[in-house]
Coordinates of C-alpha atoms (C1' of nucleotides) in Angstrom, one line a residue:
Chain A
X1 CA 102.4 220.2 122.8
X2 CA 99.9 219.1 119.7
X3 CA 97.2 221.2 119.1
X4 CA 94.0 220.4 120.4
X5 CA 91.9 218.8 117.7
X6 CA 90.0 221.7 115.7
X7 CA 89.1 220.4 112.6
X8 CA 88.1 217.7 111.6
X9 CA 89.8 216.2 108.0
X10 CA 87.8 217.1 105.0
X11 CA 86.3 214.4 102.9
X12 CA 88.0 214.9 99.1
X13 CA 87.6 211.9 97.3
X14 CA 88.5 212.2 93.7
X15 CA 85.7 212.6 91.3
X16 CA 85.8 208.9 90.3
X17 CA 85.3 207.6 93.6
X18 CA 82.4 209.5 94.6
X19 CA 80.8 208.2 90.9
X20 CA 81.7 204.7 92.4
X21 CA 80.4 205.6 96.1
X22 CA 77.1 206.6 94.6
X23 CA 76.3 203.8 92.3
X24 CA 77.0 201.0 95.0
X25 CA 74.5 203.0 97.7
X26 CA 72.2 202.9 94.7
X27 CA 72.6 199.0 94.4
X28 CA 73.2 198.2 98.0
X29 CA 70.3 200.2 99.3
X30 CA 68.5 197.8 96.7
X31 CA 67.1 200.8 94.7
X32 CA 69.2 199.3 91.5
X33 CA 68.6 195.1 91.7
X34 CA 70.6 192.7 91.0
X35 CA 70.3 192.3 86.9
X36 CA 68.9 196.1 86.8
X37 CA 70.8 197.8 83.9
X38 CA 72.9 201.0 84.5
X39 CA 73.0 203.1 81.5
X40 CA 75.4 203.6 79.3
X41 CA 78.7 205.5 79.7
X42 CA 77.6 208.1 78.0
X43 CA 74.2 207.8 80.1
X44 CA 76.8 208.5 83.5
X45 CA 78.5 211.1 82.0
X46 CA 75.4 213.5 81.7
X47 CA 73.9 212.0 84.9
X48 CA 77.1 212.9 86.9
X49 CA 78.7 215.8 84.9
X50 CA 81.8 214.4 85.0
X51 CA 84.1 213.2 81.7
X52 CA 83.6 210.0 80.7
X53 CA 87.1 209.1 81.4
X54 CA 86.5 209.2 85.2
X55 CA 83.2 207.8 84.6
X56 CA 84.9 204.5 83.3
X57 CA 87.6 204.7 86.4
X58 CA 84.8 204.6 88.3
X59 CA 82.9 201.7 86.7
X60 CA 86.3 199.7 86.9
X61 CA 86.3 199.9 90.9
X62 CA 82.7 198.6 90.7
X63 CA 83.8 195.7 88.4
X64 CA 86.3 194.3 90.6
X65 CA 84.0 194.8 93.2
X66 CA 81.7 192.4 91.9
X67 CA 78.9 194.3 92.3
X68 CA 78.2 195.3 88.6
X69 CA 79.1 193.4 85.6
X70 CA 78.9 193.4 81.4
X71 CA 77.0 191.3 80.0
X72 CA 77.6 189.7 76.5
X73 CA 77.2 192.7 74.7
X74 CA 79.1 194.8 77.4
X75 CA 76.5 196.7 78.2
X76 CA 76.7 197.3 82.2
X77 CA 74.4 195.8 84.9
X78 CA 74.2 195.4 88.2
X79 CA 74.6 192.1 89.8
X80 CA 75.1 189.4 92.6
X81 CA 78.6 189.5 93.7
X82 CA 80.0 185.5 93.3
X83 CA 81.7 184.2 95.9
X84 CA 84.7 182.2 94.2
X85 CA 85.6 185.6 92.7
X86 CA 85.3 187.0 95.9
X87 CA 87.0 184.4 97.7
X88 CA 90.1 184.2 95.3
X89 CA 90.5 188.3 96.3
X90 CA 90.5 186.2 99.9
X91 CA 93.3 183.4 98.6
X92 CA 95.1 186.0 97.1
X93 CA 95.6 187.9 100.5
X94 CA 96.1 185.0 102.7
X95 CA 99.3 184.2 100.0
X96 CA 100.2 186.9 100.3
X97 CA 100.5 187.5 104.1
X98 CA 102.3 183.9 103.7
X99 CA 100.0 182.3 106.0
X100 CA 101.2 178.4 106.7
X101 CA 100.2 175.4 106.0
X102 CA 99.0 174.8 109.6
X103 CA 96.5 177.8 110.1
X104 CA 95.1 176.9 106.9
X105 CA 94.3 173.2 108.2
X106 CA 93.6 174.5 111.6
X107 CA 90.6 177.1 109.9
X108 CA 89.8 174.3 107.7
X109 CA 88.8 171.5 110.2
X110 CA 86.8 173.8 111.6
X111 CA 84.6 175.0 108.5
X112 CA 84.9 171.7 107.4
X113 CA 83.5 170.4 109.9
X114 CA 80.8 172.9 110.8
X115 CA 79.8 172.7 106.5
X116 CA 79.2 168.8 107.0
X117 CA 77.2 169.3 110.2
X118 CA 75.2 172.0 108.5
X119 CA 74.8 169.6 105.2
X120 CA 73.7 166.5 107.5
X121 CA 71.5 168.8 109.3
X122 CA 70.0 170.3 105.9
X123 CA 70.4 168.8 103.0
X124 CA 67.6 168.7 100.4
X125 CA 67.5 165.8 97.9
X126 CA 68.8 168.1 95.4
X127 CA 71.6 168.3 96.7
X128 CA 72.6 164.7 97.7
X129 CA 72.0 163.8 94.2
X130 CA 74.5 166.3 92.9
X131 CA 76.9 164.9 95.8
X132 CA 76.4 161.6 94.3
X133 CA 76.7 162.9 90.9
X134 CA 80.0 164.2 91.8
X135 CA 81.3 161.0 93.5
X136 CA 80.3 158.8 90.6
X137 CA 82.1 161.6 88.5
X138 CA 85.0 161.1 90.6
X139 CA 85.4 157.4 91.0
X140 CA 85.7 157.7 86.9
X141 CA 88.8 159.6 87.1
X142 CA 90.4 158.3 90.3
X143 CA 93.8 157.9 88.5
X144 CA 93.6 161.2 87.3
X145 CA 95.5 163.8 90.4
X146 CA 94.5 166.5 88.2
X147 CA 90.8 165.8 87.6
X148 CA 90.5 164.2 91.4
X149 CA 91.7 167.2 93.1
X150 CA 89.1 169.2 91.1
X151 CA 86.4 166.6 91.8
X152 CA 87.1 167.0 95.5
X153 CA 87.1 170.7 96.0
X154 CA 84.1 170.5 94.1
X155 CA 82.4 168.0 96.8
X156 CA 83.3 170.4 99.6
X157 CA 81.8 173.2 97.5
X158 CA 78.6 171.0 97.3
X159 CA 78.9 170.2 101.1
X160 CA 78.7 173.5 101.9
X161 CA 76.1 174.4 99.9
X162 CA 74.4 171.3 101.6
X163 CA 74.3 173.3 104.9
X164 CA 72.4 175.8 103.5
X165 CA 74.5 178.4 105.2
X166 CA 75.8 181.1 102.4
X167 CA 77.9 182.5 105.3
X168 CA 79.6 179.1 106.1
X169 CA 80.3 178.5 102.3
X170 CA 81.5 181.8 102.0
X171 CA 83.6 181.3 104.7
X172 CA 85.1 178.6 103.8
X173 CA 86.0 179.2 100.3
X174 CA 89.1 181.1 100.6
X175 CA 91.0 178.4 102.2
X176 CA 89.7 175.5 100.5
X177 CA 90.9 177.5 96.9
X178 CA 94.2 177.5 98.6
X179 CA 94.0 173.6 99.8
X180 CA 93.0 172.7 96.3
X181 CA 96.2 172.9 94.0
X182 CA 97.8 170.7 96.8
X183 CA 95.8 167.8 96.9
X184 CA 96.4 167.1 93.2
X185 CA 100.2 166.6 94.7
X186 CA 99.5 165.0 97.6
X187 CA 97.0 162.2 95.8
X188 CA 100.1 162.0 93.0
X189 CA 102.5 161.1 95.5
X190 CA 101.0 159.3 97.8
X191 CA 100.2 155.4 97.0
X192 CA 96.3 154.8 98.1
X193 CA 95.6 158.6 97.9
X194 CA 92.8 158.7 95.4
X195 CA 90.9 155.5 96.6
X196 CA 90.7 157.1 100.1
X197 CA 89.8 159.9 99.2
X198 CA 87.1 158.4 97.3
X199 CA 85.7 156.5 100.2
X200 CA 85.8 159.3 102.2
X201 CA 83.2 161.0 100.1
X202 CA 81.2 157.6 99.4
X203 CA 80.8 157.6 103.6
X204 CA 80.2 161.5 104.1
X205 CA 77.2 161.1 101.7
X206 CA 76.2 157.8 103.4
X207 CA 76.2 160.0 106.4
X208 CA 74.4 162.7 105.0
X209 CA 71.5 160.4 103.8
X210 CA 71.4 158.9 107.0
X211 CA 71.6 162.3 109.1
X212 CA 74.1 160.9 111.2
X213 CA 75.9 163.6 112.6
X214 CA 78.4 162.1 114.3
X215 CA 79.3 159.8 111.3
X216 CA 80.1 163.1 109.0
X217 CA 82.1 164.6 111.6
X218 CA 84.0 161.3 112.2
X219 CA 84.8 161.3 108.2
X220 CA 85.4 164.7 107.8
X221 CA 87.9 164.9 110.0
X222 CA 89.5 161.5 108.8
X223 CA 89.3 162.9 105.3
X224 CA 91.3 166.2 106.4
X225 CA 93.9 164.1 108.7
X226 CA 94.4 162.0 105.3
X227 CA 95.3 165.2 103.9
X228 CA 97.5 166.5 106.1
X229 CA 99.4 163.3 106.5
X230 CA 100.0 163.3 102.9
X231 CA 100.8 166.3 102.8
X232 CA 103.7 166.2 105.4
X233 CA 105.4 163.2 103.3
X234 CA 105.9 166.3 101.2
X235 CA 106.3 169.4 103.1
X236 CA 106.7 170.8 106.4
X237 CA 102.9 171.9 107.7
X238 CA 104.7 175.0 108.9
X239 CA 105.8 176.4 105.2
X240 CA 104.3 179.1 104.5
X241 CA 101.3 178.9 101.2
X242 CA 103.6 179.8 98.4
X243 CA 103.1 182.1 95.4
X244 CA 102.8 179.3 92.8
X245 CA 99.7 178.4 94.3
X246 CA 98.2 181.6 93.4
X247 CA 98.0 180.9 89.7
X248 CA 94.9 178.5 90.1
X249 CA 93.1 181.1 91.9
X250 CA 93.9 183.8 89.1
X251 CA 92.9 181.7 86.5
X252 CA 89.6 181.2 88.8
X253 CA 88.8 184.6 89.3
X254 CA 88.7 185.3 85.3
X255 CA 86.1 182.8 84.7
Chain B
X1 CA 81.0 166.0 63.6
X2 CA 82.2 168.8 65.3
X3 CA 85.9 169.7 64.2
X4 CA 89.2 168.9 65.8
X5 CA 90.1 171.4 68.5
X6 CA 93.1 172.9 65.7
X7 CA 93.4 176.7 67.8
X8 CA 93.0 177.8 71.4
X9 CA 91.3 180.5 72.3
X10 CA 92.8 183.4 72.0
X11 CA 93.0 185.7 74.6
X12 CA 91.3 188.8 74.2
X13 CA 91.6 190.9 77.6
X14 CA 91.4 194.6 77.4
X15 CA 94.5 196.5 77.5
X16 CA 93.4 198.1 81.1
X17 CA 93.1 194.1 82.3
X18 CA 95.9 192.8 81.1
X19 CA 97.9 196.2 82.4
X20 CA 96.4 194.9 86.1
X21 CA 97.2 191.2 85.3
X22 CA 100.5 191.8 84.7
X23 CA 101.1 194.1 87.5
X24 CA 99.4 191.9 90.0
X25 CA 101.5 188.7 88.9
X26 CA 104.8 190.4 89.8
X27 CA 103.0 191.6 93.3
X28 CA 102.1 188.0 93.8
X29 CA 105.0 185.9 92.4
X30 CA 107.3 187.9 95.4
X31 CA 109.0 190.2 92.5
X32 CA 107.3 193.2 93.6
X33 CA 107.3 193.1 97.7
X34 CA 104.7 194.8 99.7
X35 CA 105.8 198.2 100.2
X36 CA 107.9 198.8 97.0
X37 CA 107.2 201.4 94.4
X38 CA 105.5 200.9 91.4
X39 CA 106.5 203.6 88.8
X40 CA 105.0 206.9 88.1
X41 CA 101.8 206.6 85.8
X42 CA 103.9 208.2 83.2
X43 CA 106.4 205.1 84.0
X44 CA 104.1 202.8 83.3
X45 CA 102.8 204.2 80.3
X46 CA 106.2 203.9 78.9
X47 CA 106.4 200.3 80.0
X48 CA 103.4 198.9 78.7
X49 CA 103.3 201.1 75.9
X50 CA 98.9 202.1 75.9
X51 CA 98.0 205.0 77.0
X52 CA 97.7 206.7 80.3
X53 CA 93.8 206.4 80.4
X54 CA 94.4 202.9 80.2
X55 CA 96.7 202.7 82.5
X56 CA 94.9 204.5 85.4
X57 CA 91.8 201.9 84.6
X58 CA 94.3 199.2 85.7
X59 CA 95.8 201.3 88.5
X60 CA 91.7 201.5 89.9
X61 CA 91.3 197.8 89.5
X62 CA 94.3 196.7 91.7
X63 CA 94.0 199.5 94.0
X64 CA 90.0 198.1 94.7
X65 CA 91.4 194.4 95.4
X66 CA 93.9 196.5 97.5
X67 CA 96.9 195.1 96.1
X68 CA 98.4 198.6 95.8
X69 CA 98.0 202.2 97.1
X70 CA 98.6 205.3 97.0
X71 CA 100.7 206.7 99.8
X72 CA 100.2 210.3 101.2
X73 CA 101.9 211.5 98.4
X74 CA 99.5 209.3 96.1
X75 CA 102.8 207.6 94.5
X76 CA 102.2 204.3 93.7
X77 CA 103.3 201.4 96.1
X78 CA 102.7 197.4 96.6
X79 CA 100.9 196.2 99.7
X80 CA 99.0 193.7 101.4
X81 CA 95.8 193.7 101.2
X82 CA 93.8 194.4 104.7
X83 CA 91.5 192.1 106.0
X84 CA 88.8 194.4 107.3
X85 CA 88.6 196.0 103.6
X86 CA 88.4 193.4 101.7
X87 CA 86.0 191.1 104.5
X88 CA 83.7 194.6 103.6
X89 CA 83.6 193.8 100.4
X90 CA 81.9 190.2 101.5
X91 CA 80.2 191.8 103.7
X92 CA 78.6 193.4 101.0
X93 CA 78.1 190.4 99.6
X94 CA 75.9 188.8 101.9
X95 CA 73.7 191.6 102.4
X96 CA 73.0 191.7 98.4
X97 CA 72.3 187.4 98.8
X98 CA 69.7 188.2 101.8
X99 CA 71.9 186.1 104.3
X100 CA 69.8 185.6 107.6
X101 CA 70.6 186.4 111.1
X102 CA 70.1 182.4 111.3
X103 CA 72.7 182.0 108.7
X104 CA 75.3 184.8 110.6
X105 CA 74.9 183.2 113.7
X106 CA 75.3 179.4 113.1
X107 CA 78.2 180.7 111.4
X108 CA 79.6 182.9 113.8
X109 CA 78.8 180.3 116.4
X110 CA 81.6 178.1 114.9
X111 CA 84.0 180.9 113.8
X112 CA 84.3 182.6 117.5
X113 CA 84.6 179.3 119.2
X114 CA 87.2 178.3 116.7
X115 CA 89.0 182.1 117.7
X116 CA 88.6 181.5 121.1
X117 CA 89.8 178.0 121.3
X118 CA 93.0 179.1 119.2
X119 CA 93.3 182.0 121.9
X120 CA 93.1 180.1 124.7
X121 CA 96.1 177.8 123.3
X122 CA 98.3 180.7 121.8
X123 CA 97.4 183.9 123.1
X124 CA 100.5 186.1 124.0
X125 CA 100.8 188.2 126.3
X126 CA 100.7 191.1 124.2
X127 CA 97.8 189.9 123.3
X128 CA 96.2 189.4 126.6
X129 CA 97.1 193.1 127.2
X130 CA 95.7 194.6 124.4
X131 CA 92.1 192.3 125.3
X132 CA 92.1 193.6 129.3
X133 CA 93.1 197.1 127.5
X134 CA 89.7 196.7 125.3
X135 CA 88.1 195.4 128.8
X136 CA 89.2 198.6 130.8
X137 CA 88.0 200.8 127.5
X138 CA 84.6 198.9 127.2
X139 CA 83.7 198.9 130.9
X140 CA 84.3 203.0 130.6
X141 CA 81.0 203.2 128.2
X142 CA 79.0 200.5 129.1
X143 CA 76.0 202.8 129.5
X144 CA 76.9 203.9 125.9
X145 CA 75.2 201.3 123.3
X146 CA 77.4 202.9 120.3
X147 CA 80.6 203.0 121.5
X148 CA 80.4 199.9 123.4
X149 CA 79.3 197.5 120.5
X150 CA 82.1 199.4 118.8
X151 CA 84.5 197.9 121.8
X152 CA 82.8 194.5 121.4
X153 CA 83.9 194.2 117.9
X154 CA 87.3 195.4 118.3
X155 CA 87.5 192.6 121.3
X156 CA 86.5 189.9 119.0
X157 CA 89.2 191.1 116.3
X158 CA 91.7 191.1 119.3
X159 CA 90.5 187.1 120.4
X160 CA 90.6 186.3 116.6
X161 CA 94.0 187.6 116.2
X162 CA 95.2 186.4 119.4
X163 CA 94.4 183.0 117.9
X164 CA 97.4 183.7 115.5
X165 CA 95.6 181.7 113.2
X166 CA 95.2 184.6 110.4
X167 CA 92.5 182.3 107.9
X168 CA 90.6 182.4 110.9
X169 CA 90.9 185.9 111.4
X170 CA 89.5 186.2 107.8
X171 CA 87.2 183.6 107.8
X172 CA 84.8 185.0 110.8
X173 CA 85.5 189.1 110.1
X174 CA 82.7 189.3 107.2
X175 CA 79.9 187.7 109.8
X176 CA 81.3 190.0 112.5
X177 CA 81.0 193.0 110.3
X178 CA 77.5 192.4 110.2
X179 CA 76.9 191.3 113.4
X180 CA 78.5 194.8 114.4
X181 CA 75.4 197.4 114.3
X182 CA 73.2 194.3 115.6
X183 CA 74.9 194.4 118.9
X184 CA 74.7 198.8 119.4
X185 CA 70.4 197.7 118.7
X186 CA 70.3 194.8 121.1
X187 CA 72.6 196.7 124.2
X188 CA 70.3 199.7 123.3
X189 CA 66.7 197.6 124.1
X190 CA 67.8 195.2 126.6
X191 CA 68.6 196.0 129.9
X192 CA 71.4 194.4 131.5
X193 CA 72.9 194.0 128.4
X194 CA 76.0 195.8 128.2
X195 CA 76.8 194.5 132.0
X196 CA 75.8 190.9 130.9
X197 CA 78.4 192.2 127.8
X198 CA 81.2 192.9 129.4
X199 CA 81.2 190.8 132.1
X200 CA 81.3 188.0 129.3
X201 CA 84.3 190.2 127.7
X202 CA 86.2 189.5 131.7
X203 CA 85.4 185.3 131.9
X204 CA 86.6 185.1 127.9
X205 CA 90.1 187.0 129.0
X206 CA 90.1 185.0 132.3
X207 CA 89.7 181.7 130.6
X208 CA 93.0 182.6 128.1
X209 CA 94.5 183.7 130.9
X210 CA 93.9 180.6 132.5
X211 CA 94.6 178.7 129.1
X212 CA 91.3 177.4 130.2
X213 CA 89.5 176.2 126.7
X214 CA 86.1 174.9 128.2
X215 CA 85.3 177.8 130.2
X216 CA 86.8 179.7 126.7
X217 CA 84.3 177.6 124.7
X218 CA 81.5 177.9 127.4
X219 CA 81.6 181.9 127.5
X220 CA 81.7 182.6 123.9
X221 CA 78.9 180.7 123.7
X222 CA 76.5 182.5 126.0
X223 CA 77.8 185.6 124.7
X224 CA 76.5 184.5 121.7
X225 CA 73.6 183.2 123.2
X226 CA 72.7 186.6 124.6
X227 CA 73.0 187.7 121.4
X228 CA 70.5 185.6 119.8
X229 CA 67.9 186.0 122.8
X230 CA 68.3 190.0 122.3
X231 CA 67.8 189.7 119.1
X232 CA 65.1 187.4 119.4
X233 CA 63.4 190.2 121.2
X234 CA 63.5 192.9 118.6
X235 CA 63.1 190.5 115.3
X236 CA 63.5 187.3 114.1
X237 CA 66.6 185.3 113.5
X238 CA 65.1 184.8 110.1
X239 CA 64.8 188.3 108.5
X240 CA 67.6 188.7 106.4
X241 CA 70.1 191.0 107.0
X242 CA 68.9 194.8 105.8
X243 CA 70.7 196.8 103.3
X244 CA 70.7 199.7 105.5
X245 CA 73.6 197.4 107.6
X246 CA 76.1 198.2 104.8
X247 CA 76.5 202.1 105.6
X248 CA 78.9 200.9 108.6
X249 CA 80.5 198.5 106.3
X250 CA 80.9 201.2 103.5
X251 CA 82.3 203.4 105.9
X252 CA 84.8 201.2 107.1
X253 CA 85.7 200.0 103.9
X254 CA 87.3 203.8 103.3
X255 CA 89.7 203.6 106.7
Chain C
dT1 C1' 116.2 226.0 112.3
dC2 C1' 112.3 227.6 110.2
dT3 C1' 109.8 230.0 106.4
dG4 C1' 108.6 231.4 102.0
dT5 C1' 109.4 231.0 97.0
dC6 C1' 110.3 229.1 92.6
dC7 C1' 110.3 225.1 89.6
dC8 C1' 109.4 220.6 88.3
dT9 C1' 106.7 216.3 88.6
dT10 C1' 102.6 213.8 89.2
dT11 C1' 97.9 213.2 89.6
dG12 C1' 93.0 214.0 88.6
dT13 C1' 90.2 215.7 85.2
dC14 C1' 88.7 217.2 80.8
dC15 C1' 88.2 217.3 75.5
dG16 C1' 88.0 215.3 71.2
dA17 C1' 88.8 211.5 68.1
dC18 C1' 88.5 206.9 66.0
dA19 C1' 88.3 201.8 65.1
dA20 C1' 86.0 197.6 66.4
dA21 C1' 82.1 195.4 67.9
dG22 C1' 77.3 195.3 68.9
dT23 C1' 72.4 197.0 67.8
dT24 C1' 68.7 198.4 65.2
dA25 C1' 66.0 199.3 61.2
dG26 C1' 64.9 198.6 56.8
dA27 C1' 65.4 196.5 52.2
dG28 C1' 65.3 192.5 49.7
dT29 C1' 64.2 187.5 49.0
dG30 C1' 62.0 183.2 49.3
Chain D
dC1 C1' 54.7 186.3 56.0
dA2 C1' 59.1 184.8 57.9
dC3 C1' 63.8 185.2 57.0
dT4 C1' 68.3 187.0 55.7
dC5 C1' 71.4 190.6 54.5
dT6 C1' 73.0 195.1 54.7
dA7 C1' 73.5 199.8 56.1
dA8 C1' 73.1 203.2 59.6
dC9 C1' 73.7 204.1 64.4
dT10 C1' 75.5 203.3 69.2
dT11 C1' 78.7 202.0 72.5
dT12 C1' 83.0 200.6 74.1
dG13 C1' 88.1 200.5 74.3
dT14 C1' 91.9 203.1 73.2
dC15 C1' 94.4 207.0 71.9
dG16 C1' 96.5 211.8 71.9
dG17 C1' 96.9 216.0 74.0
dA18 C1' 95.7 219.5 77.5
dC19 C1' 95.6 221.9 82.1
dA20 C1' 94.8 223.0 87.1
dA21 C1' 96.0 221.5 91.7
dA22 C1' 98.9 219.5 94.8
dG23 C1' 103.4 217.5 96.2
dG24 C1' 108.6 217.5 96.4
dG25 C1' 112.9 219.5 96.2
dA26 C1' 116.2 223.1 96.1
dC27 C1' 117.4 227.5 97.6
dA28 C1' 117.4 232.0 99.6
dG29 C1' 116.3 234.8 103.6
dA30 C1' 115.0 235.7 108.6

DNA sequence: TCTGTCCCTTTGTCCGACAAAGTTAGAGTG
DNA sequence: CACTCTAACTTTGTCGGACAAAGGGACAGA
């Protein structure tokens, strides 16, 4: 028979940790702002008692966090957390756990398709104009897989942002940083590729403009059955999202 | 005229980040599979040839994106990353950007219909037993506002997952994490809200059951609906969400 | 089989040190 | 006076070594 429950676990985190713990309350109770400077190591070292070795374990678990950052001169700051870094810890994971092909369209049709509903719903001037700048930017290099596939996660970026929904575009990030490296292969391979994908954009913006709901979901969709048609000239939709994919999103994250 | 591009740039990475890189590209390339054993600290230091110092500063930065832990005997292994700690860290994320309720529930709007409409198609019936297990739990402390938003959580982690589409799963788990102490509130100050609840938690199983999408579709929407209206009641759906939210976050980020 | 003990390894923490890069202040120059 | 250049000073990244506490393993004894 197990013993009845006395105790109750003690909380011993190690010493770096807790200097971790207490700086995040500090900046998410919002009594250190985003762009507030922390001091320096040495600073944390009298403020916390602790050697500046564990300080600097600490401040590396905030870092990755996103949550403070060095600025030019390394000094240390808090900060805004940015979502593509965010969302390639996110890409990372779902490669890991070897999602398929198939959820990641599935979950994509969906935010896709709410982002564009959002955008048509929402969208400010400013942000149809940098739509447009970004189609114009992408009709220039439409025989370019390389540069297109980069032009065209960028416009999704820019829808989302268009529905003025941070949590949408948060959302949807980690699955469109995994689409990404594939539609530079699918618009290679696939004869018309680039063109449609084109005038997909050139009638999502129309649509947008026009606030014509129905008309963004119509191309949205046609835009992501375009993809996944391509893509299963090449692949099964079942595979799962390989580890090759995953050096995009690294390369990502550093920036 | 600016000179011809004759060198790269070189990379300059601290020792401690490219001691993480490296370790996470063998986690990520499949060469080191969840679960294995990284070396000993001392190991390491051998390996890479830096110091142990820097070594551990690497260790803390892939043990915050969770790519490795430290088991009970705080030996080194590989794992995958858990969803719920790293949709905390997003979680964070949007309270530091001053999301709004708006924001969380347009989003969540689309993410739990999405969830529901996948379960409705795919739900096994493990799944279905671990929902009507959550029902029998949740209907147990219905006149407890804590441990019954606690319940409605866990019964949207259990639709999402039933769903089998795991980018979904991610997608909607940093909205829900905020929605979470929302709910505990709005049961608290409205009455008939944990019976109007739960009895939404009984048509959502009944409609997978059924494989019944529209009445699927149709009850996660009121449930969200009552949301909105009990919320409605205490503030408005445009106050952004509070930094005193994160403490459950932080909390559960620890599990 | 269970328990207690001894030994070895590993981790968490500390101390002190130093080179490189950045910062600040002051001298020197036009 | 504005400007540049240089010489301290500070801060970070890295190193070496140190030690207590905790875990793991082997082994003897009840």
């Amino acid at each position: 028979m197990p013993l009845a429950p006395l105790f109750r676990p003690i909380d011993v985190a190690p010493a770096y940790q807790k200097v971790a713990d207490a700086i995040e309350r500090e900046i998410v109770n919002g009594r250190i702002k985003p762009g507030d400077p922390i001091g320096t190591e040495h600073d944390l070292v009298r403020q916390f008692g602790v050697n500046r070795s564990t300080i600097r374990e600490g401040i590396r678990v905030l870092e990755e966090g996103g949550l403070i950052r060095r600025d030019s001169s390394r000094r240390l700051h808090a900060c805004l957390p940015r979502y593509s870094k965010l969302a390639s810890r996110l890409s990372r994971a779902l490669v890991l756990h070897e999602v398929t092909f198939r959820e990641l369209y599935e979950a994509s049709m969906t935010l896709e398709v709410a982002s564009i509903e959002g955008a048509v719903e929402r969208a400010s001037e400013e942000n149809v104009a940098e739509l447009a700048d970004n189609l114009s930017r992408s009709e220039a290099v439409v025989g370019d897989p390389a540069a297109l596939a980069e032009c065209d996660a960028e416009f999704h970026v820019l829808v989302a942002k268009a529905s003025q929904n941070r949590v949408l575009q948060l959302a949807r990030e980690p699955a469109a940083q995994l689409f990404y490296p594939t539609t530079e292969m699918i618009v290679t391979g696939v004869v018309e590729g680039g063109p449609r994908l084109v005038a997909a954009h050139r009638h999502l913006i129309d649509a947008i403009r026009r606030r014509d709901r129905e008309a963004g979901v119509l191309w949205t969709r046609r835009h992501l059955q375009d993809w996944r048609r391509g893509f299963e000239k090449i692949a099964s939709l079942d595979r799962s999202v390989e580890h090759m994919y995953m050096e995009h999103a690294q390369a990502a994250r550093r920036r």
